[in-house]
Coordinates of C-alpha atoms in Angstrom, one line a residue:
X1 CA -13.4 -23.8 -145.5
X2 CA -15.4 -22.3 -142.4
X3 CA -15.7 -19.1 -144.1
X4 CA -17.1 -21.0 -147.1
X5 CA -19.6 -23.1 -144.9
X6 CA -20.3 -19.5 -142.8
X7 CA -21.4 -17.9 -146.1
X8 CA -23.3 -20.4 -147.6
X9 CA -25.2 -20.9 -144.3
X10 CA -25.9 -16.9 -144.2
X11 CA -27.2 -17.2 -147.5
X12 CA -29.6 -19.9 -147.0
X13 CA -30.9 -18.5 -144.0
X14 CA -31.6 -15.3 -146.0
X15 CA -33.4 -17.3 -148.6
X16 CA -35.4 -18.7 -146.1
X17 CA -36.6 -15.4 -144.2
X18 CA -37.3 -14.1 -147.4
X19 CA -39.6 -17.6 -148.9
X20 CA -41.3 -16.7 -145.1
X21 CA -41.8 -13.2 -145.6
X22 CA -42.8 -13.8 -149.6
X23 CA -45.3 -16.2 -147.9
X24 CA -46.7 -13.9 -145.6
X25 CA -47.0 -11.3 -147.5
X26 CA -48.8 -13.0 -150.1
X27 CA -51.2 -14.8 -147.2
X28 CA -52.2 -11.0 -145.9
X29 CA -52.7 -10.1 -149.6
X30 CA -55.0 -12.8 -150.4
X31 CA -58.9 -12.1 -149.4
X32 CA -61.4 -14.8 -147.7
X33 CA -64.1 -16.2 -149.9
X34 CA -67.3 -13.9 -150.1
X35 CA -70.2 -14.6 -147.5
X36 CA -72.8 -12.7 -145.1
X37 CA -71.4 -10.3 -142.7
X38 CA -70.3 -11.7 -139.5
X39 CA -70.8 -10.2 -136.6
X40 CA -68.4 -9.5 -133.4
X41 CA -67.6 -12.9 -131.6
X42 CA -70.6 -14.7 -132.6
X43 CA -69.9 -14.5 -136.4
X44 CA -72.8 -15.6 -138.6
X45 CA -74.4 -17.9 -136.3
X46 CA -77.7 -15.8 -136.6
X47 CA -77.4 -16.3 -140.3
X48 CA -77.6 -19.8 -140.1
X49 CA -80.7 -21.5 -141.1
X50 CA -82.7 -23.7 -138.1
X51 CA -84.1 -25.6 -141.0
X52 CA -83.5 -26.8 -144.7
X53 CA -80.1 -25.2 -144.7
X54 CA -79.0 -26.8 -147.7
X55 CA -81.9 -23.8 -149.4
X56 CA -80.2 -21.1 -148.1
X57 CA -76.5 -22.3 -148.5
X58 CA -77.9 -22.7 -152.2
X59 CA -79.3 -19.1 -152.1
X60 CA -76.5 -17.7 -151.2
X61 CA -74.3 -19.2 -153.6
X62 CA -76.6 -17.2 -156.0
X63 CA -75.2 -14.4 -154.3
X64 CA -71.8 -14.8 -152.8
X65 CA -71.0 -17.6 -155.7
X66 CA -70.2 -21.3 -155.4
X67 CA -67.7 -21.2 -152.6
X68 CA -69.1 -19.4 -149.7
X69 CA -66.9 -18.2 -146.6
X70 CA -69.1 -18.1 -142.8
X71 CA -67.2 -17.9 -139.0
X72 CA -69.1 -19.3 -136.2
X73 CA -67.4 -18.1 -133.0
X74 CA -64.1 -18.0 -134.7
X75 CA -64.2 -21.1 -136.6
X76 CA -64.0 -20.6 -140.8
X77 CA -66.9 -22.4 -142.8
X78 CA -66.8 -22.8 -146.4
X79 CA -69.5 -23.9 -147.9
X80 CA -69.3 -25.8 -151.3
X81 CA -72.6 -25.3 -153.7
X82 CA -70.8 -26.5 -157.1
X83 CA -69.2 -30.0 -158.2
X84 CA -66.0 -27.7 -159.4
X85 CA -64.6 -26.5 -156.2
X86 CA -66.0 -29.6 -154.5
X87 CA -63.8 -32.1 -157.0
X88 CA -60.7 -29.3 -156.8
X89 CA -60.6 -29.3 -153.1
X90 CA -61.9 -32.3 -151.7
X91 CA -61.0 -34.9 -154.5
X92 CA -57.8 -33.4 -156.0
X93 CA -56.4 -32.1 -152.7
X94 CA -57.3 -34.8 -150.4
X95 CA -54.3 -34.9 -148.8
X96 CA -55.2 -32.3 -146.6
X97 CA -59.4 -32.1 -147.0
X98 CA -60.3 -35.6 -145.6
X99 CA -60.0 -34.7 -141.7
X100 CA -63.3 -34.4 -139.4
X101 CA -64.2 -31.6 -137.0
X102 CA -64.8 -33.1 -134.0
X103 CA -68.1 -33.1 -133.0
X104 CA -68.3 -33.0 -128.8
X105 CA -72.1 -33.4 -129.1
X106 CA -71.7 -36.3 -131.2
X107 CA -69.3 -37.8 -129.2
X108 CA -71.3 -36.9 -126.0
X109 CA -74.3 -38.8 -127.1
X110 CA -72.0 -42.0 -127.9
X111 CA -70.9 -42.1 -131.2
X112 CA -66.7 -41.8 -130.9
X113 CA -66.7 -45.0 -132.5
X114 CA -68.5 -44.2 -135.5
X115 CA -66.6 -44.3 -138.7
X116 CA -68.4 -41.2 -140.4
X117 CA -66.7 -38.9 -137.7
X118 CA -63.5 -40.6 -137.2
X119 CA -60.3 -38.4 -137.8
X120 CA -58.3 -39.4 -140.8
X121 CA -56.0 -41.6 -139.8
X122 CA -54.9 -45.4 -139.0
X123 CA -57.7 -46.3 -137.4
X124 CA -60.5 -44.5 -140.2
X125 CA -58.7 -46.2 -143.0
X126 CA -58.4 -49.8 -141.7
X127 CA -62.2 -49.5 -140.8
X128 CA -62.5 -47.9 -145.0
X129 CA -60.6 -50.9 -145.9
X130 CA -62.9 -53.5 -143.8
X131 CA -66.3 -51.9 -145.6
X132 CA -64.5 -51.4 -148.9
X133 CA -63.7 -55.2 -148.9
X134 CA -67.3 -56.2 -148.6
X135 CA -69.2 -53.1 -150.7
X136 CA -67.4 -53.5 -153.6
X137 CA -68.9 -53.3 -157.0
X138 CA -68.5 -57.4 -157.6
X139 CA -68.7 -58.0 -153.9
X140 CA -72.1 -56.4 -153.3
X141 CA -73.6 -59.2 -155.6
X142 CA -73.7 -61.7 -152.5
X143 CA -76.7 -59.3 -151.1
X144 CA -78.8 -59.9 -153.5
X145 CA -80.9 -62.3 -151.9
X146 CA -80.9 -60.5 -148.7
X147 CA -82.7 -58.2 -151.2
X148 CA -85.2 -60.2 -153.5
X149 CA -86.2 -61.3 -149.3
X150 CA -87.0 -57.9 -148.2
X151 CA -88.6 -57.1 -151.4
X152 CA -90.6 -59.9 -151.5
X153 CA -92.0 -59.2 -148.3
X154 CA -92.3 -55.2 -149.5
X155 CA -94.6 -56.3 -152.5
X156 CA -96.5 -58.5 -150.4
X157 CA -97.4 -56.0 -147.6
X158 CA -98.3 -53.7 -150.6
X159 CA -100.6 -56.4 -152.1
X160 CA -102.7 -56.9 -149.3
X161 CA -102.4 -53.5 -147.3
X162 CA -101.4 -50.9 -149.6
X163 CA -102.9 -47.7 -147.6
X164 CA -99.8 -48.5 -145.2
X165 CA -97.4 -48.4 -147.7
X166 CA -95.1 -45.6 -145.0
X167 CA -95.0 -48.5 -142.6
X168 CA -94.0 -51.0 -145.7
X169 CA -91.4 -48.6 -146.7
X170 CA -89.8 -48.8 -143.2
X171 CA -90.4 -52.3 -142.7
X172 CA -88.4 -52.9 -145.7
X173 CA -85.5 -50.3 -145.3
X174 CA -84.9 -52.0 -141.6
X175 CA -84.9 -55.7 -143.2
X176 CA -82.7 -55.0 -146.0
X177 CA -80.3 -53.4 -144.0
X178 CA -80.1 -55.9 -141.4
X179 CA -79.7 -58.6 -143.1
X180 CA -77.1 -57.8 -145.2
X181 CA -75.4 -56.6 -142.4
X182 CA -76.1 -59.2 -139.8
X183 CA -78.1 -61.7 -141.4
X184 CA -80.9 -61.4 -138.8
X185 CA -84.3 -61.7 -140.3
X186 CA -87.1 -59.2 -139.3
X187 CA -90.3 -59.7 -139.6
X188 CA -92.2 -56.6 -138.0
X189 CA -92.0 -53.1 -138.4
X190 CA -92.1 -52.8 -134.5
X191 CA -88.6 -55.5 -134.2
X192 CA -86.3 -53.4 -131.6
X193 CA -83.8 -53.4 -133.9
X194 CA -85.7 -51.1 -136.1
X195 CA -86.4 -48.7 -133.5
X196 CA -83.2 -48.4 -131.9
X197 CA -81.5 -47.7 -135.8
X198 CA -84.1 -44.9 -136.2
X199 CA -83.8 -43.2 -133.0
X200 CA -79.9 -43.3 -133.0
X201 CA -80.0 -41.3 -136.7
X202 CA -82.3 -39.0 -135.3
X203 CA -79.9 -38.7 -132.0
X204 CA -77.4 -37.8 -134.3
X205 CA -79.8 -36.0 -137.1
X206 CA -80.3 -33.4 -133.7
X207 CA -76.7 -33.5 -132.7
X208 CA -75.6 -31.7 -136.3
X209 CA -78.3 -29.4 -136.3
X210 CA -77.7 -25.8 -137.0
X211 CA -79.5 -25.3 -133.2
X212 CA -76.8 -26.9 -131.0
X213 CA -73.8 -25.8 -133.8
X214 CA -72.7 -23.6 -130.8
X215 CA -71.5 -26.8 -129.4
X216 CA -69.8 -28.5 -131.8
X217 CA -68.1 -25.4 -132.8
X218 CA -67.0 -24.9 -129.4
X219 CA -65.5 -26.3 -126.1
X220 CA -68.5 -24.6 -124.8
X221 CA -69.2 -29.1 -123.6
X222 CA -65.7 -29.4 -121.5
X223 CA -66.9 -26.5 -119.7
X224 CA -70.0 -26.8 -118.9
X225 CA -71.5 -29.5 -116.9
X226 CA -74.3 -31.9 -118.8
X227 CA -77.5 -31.3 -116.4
X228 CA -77.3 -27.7 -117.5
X229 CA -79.5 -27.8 -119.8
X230 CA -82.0 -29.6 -117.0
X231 CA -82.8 -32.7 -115.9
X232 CA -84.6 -33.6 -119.6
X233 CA -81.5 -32.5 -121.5
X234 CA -79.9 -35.0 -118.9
X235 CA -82.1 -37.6 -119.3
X236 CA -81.9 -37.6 -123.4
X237 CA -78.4 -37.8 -123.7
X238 CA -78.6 -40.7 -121.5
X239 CA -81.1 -41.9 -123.3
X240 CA -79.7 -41.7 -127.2
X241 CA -76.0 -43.3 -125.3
X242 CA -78.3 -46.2 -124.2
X243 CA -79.6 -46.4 -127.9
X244 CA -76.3 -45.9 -129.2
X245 CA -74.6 -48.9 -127.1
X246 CA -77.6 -50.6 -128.1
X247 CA -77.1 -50.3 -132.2
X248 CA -73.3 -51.3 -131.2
X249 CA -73.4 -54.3 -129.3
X250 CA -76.6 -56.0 -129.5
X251 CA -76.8 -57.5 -132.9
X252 CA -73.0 -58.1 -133.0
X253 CA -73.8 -60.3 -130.3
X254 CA -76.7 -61.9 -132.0
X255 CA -74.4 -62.4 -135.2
X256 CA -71.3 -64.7 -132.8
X257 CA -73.9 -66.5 -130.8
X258 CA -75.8 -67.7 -134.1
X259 CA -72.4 -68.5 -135.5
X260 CA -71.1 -70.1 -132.5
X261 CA -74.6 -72.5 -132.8
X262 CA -74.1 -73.0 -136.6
X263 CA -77.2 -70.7 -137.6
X264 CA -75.6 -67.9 -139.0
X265 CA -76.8 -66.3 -142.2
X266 CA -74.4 -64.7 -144.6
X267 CA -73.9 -60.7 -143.9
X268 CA -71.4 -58.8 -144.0
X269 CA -70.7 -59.0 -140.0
X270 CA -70.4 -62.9 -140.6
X271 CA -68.0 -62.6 -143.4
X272 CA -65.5 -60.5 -142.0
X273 CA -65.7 -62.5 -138.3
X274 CA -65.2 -65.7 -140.7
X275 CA -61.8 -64.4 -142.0
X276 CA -60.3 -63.8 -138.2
X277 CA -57.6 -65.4 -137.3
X278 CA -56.6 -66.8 -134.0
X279 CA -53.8 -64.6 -133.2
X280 CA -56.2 -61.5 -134.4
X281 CA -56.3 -59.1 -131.7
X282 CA -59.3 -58.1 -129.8
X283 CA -59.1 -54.8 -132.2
X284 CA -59.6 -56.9 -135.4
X285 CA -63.3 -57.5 -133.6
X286 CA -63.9 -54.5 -132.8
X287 CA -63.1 -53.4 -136.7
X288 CA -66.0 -55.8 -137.4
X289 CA -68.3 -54.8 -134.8
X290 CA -67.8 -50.9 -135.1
X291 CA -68.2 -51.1 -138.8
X292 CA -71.3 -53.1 -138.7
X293 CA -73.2 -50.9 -136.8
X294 CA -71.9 -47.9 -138.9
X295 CA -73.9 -50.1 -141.9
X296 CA -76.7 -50.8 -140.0
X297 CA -77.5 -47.1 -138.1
X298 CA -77.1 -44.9 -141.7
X299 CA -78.2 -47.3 -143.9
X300 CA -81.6 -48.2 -142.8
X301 CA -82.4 -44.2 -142.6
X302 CA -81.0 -43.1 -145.9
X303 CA -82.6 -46.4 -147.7
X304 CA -85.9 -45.4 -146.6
X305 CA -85.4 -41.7 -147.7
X306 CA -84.3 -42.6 -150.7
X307 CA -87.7 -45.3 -151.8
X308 CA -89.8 -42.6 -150.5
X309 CA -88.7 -40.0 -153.0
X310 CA -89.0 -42.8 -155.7
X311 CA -92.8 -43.0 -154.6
X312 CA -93.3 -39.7 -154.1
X313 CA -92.1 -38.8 -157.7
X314 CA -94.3 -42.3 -159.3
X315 CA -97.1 -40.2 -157.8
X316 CA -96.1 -37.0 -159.0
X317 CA -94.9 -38.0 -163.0
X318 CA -97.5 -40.6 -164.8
X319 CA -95.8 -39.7 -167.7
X320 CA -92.2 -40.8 -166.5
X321 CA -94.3 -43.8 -164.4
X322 CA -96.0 -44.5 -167.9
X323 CA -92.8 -44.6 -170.0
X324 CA -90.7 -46.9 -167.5
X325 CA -93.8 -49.3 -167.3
X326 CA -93.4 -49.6 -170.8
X327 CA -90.2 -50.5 -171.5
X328 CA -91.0 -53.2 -168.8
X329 CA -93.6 -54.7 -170.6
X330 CA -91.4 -54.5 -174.0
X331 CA -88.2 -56.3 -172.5
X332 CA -89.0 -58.6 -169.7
X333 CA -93.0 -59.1 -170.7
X334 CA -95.9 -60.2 -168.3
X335 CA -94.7 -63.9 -167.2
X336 CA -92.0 -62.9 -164.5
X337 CA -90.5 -60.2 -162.2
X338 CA -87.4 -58.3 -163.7
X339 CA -83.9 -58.8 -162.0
X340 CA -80.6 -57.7 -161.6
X341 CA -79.6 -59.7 -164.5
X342 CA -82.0 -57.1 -166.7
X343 CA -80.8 -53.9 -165.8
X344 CA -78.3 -53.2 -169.1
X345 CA -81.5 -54.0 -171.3
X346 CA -83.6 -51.3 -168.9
X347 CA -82.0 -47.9 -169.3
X348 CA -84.8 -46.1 -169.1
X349 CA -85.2 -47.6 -165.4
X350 CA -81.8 -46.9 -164.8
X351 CA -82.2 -43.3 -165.9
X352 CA -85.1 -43.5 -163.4
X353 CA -82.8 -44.7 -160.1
X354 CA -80.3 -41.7 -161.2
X355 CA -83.1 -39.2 -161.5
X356 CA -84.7 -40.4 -158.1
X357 CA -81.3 -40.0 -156.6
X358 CA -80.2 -36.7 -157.7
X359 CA -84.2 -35.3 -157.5
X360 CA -83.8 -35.0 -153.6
X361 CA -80.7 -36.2 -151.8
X362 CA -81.6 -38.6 -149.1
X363 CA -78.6 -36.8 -147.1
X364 CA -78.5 -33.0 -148.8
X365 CA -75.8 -31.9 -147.2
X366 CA -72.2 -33.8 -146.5
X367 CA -70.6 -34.2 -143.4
X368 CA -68.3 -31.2 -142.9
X369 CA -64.3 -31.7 -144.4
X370 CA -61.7 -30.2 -142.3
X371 CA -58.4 -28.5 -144.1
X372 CA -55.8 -29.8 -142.0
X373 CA -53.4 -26.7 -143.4
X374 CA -53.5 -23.5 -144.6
X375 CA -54.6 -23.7 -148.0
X376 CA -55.0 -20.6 -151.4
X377 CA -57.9 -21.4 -154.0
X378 CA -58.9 -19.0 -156.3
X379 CA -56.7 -16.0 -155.1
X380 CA -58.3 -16.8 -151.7
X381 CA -56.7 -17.7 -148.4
X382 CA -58.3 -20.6 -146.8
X383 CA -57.5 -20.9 -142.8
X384 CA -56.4 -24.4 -141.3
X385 CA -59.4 -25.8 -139.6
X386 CA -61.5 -24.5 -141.8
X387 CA -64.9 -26.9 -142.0
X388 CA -65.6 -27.9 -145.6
X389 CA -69.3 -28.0 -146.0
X390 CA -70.5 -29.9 -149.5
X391 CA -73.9 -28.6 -150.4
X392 CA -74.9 -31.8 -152.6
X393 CA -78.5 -30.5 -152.7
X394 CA -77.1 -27.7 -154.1
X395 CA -74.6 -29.4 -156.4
X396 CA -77.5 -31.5 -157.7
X397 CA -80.1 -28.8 -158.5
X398 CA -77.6 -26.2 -160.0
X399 CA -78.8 -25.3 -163.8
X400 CA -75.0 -25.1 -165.3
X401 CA -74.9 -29.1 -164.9
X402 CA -78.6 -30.4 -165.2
X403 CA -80.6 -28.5 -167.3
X404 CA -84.1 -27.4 -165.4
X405 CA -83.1 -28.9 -162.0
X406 CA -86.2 -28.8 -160.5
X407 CA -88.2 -31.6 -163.1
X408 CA -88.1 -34.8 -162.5
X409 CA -86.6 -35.8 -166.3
X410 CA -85.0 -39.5 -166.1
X411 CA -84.4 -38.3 -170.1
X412 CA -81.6 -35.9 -168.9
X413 CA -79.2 -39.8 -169.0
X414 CA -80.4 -40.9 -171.9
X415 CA -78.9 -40.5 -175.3
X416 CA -81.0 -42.3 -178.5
X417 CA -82.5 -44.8 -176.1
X418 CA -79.3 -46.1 -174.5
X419 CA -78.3 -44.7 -170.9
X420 CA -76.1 -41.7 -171.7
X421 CA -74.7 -40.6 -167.9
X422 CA -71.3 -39.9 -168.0
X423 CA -69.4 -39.1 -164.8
X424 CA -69.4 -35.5 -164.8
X425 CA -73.2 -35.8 -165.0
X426 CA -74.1 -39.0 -162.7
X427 CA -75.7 -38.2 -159.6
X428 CA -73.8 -40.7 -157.9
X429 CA -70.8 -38.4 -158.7
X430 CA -71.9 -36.0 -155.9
X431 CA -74.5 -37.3 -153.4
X432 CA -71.6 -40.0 -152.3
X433 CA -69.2 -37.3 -151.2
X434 CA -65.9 -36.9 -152.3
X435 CA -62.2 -37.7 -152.2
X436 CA -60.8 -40.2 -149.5
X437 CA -64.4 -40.2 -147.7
X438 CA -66.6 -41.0 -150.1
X439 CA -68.8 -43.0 -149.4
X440 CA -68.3 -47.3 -149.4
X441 CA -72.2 -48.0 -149.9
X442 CA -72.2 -46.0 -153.4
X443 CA -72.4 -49.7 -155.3
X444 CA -74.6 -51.6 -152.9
X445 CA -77.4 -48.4 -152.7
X446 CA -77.7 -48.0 -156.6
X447 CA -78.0 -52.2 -157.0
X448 CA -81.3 -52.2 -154.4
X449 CA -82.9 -49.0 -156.1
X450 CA -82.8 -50.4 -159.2
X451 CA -84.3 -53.9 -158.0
X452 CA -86.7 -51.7 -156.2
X453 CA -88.0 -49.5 -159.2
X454 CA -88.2 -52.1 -161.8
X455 CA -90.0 -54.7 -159.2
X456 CA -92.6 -51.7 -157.9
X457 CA -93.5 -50.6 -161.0
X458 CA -93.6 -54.4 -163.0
X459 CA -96.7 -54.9 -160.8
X460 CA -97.8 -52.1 -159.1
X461 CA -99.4 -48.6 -160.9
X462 CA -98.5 -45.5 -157.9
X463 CA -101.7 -42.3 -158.8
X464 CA -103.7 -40.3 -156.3
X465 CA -106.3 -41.2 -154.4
X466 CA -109.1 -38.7 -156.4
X467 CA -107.6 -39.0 -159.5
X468 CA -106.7 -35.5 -159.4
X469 CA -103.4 -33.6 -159.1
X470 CA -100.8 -34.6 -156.6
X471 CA -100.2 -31.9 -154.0
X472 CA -97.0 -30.4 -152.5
X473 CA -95.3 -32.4 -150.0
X474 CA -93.0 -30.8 -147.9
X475 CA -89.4 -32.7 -146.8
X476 CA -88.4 -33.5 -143.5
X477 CA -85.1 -31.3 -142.6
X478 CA -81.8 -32.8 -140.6
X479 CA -79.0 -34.6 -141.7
X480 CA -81.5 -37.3 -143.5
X481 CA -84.2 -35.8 -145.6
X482 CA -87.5 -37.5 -146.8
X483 CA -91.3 -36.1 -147.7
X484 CA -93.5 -36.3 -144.8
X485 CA -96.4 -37.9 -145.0
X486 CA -98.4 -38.1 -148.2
X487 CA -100.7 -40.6 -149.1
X488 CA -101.1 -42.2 -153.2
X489 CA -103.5 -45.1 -154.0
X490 CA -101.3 -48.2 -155.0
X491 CA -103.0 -51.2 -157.0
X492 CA -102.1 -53.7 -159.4
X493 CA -101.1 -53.0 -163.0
X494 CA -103.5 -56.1 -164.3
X495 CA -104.6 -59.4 -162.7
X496 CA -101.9 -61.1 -164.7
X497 CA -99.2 -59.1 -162.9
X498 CA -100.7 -59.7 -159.7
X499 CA -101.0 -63.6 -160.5
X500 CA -97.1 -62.8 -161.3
X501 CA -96.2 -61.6 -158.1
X502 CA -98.0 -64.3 -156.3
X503 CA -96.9 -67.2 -157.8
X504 CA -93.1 -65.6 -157.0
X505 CA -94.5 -65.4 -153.4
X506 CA -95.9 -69.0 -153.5
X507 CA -92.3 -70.2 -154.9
X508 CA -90.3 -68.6 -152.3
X509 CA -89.8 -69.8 -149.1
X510 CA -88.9 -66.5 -147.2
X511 CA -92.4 -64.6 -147.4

């Protein structure tokens, strides 16, 4: 019997060395995925853009193809240029593509709490699960009049100031976003809690630059002490923890003392404080409270991207301005505002929202993925802890899925007049991410841009100043992108649709 056991115990160690030799073998055989030439130690740091990286990545994948293999000091980059590889890896093999880098600078600078940079884990998913609860398709409905407020206020300014419409923008983008969040009403474009959301996304904008990569793609921080870079190095990363701490704990605050006094508006903070029990832990708070500010600090940012795109391209397309106008004025007509309740009779302002959206990503490229494990695509070896980059302005402007990428053509979802956008094709699809981290605000973004568009352009007509044609406007680079400054002449469609707007003013009670 022990010569039976003996034998069958040789031969499965023998099976075994051989599946580990097999492996091997076949793991030296297999090639990395194309890319520039690294160089000794440094890799392709040089080779990295300092801005609008998401241009080169998408150059490259011209020439290396859609999956493109870089090594900063060691560490394997792959970045992803195509929806294919992108839905293969990071949707179908999630399992093992939904960790995060860490990020020391990131951390440094005060964010450790931050949902967008968590590690995959218990934690990261009941913090998913808190936001999922609230952002859901039918759950994002009880923000609506946190919307029609901010909007209301948004027309208004535009009404009676319209060569400020930047300042409007933000204005808005702030108030919509704090008020679903925490249901604290803001009135001014200067409110603190508008300035402390923007300089926090640009803290963290300047933290994922390609210029301090060398830092988050080393340990190059536990080494080194922080005043090396000089008292002003010093001083900012003091300054964008302050900020962070800030965005954190201050309106959290605001939301439990207004509750505690019975003033409380409904947000999202409110809700989910509402459904603690007694016996919750101090941890179920801090759910609440870290999640809220993750709402609050990218929201507010991306928002206001994203309705300065839709301006920018008014200003840029009469035609597509023209067409959308009209199918306002042949549905809803010249006695009231449209509304959510509208949008399956719009398509054609639907088709609009999509095209704004894919057009110019408001965030072009994705947080890096990590692969957790080693990993073969393609005939290709991919290394564990290998940074999965998605190039979504890439993935949105490539020819093979949207025919002449860089037109703005709201046609492209539209099939015999009826919205035509199937999945494979919907912006959505790719600017939200993918797999286990996409991202929970999908729903409540696409609801407020449509509100936006069909509102804007019921009363308001966007053209240049002269008359002439629009010029170029360059975007901003960073983990956020928008146009810079540009200036357009907004005015009233027709005294009846500005008598429309204010008698909605007059009947509210909010503006």
């Amino acid at each position: 019997m022990s010569f039976v056991v003996a034998n069958v115990a040789s031969a499965s160690l023998c099976l075994i060395c051989v599946y580990i030799l097999t492996w091997r073998f076949r793991r030296l055989r297999l090639s990395l995925p194309p890319g520039p030439r690294p160089l000794p130690f440094i890799g392709n740091l040089l080779d990295l853009p300092r801005k609008h990286e998401w241009k080169t990545f998408t150059r490259w994948g011209g020439i290396y193809g859609d999956v493109v293999y870089l090594t900063i000091f060691g560490t394997s980059m792959l970045v992803v240029s195509s929806v294919e590889p992108a839905v293969d890896l990071m949707d179908k093999r999630s399992a093992i593509y939904s960790d995060r880098p860490r990020f020391p600078l990131v951390d440094l600078i005060g964010q450790d709490w931050n949902l967008g940079f968590m590690n995959y884990g218990k934690p990261w998913q009941k913090q998913k699960q808190a936001m999922m609860s609230k952002f859901s398709k039918t759950a994002i409905t009880a923000y609506r009049p946190a919307q029609h407020r901010a909007l209301r206020i948004l027309l208004k300014n535009l009404l009676d100031n319209p060569d400020n419409f930047t300042e409007h923008l933000r204005l808005y983008s702030g108030q919509l976003i704090i008020d679903v969040t925490y249901g604290i009403p803001i009135s001014s474009r200067d409110h603190e809690l508008i300035k402390t959301a923007e300089a926090v996304m640009h803290s963290i904008s300047v933290a994922l630059s390609p210029v301090f990569s060398v830092f988050n793609l080393t340990h190059l921080l536990q080494v080194l002490p922080h005043w090396l870079g000089g008292g002003r190095f010093s001083n900012l990363v003091q300054k964008w923890q302050s900020d962070a701490r800030a965005l954190h704990e201050i309106p959290f605050d605001m939301v439990k003392a207004s509750m505690d006094s019975g003033t409380a508006r409904p947000s999202y903070a409110s809700s989910l404080l509402e459904n603690l029990k007694p016996q919750d832990s101090s941890d179920e708070e801090s759910v609440v409270r870290d999640t809220s500010a993750v709402a609050y600090g990218a929201g507010a940012d991306t928002s206001l991207a994203a309705v300065s795109v839709f301006f920018l391209v008014m200003l840029q397309n009469p035609r597509v301005q023209k067409m959308a106008q009209d199918e306002l004025d042949r549905i809803i007509g010249s006695s009231r505002l449209p509304d959510h309740g509208d949008q399956p009779e719009l398509p054609y302002i639907t088709a609009v929202m999509k095209e704004t959206l894919r057009w110019h990503a408001a965030t072009p490229l994705g947080i890096a993925h990590m692969l957790t494990t080693d990993d073969e695509y393609r005939g290709w070896h991919l290394p564990a802890g290998s940074l999965i980059v998605p190039n979504v302005w890439g993935m949105l402007r490539d020819p093979k899925t949207y025919d002449s990428p860089a037109e703005f053509r709201p046609e492209r979802f539209l099939r015999n007049g009826k919205l035509d956008c199937p999945v494979d094709k919907d912006p959505a699809r790719i600017l939200f991410g993918f797999g286990r981290r996409v991202c929970v605000g999908r729903h409540f973004v696409q609801d407020a841009m449509f509100l936006l568009i069909a509102q804007v352009l019921s009363v308001f007509t966007i053209s240049t100043i002269d008359g002439g044609s629009p010029s170029k406007v360059d975007m901003t680079s960073g983990g956020v992108s928008m146009p810079m400054l540009y200036k357009c002449l907004i005015r009233p469609r027709s005294e009846i649709a500005k008598r429309v707007l204010e008698d909605d003013i007059l009947s509210a009670d909010d503006v």
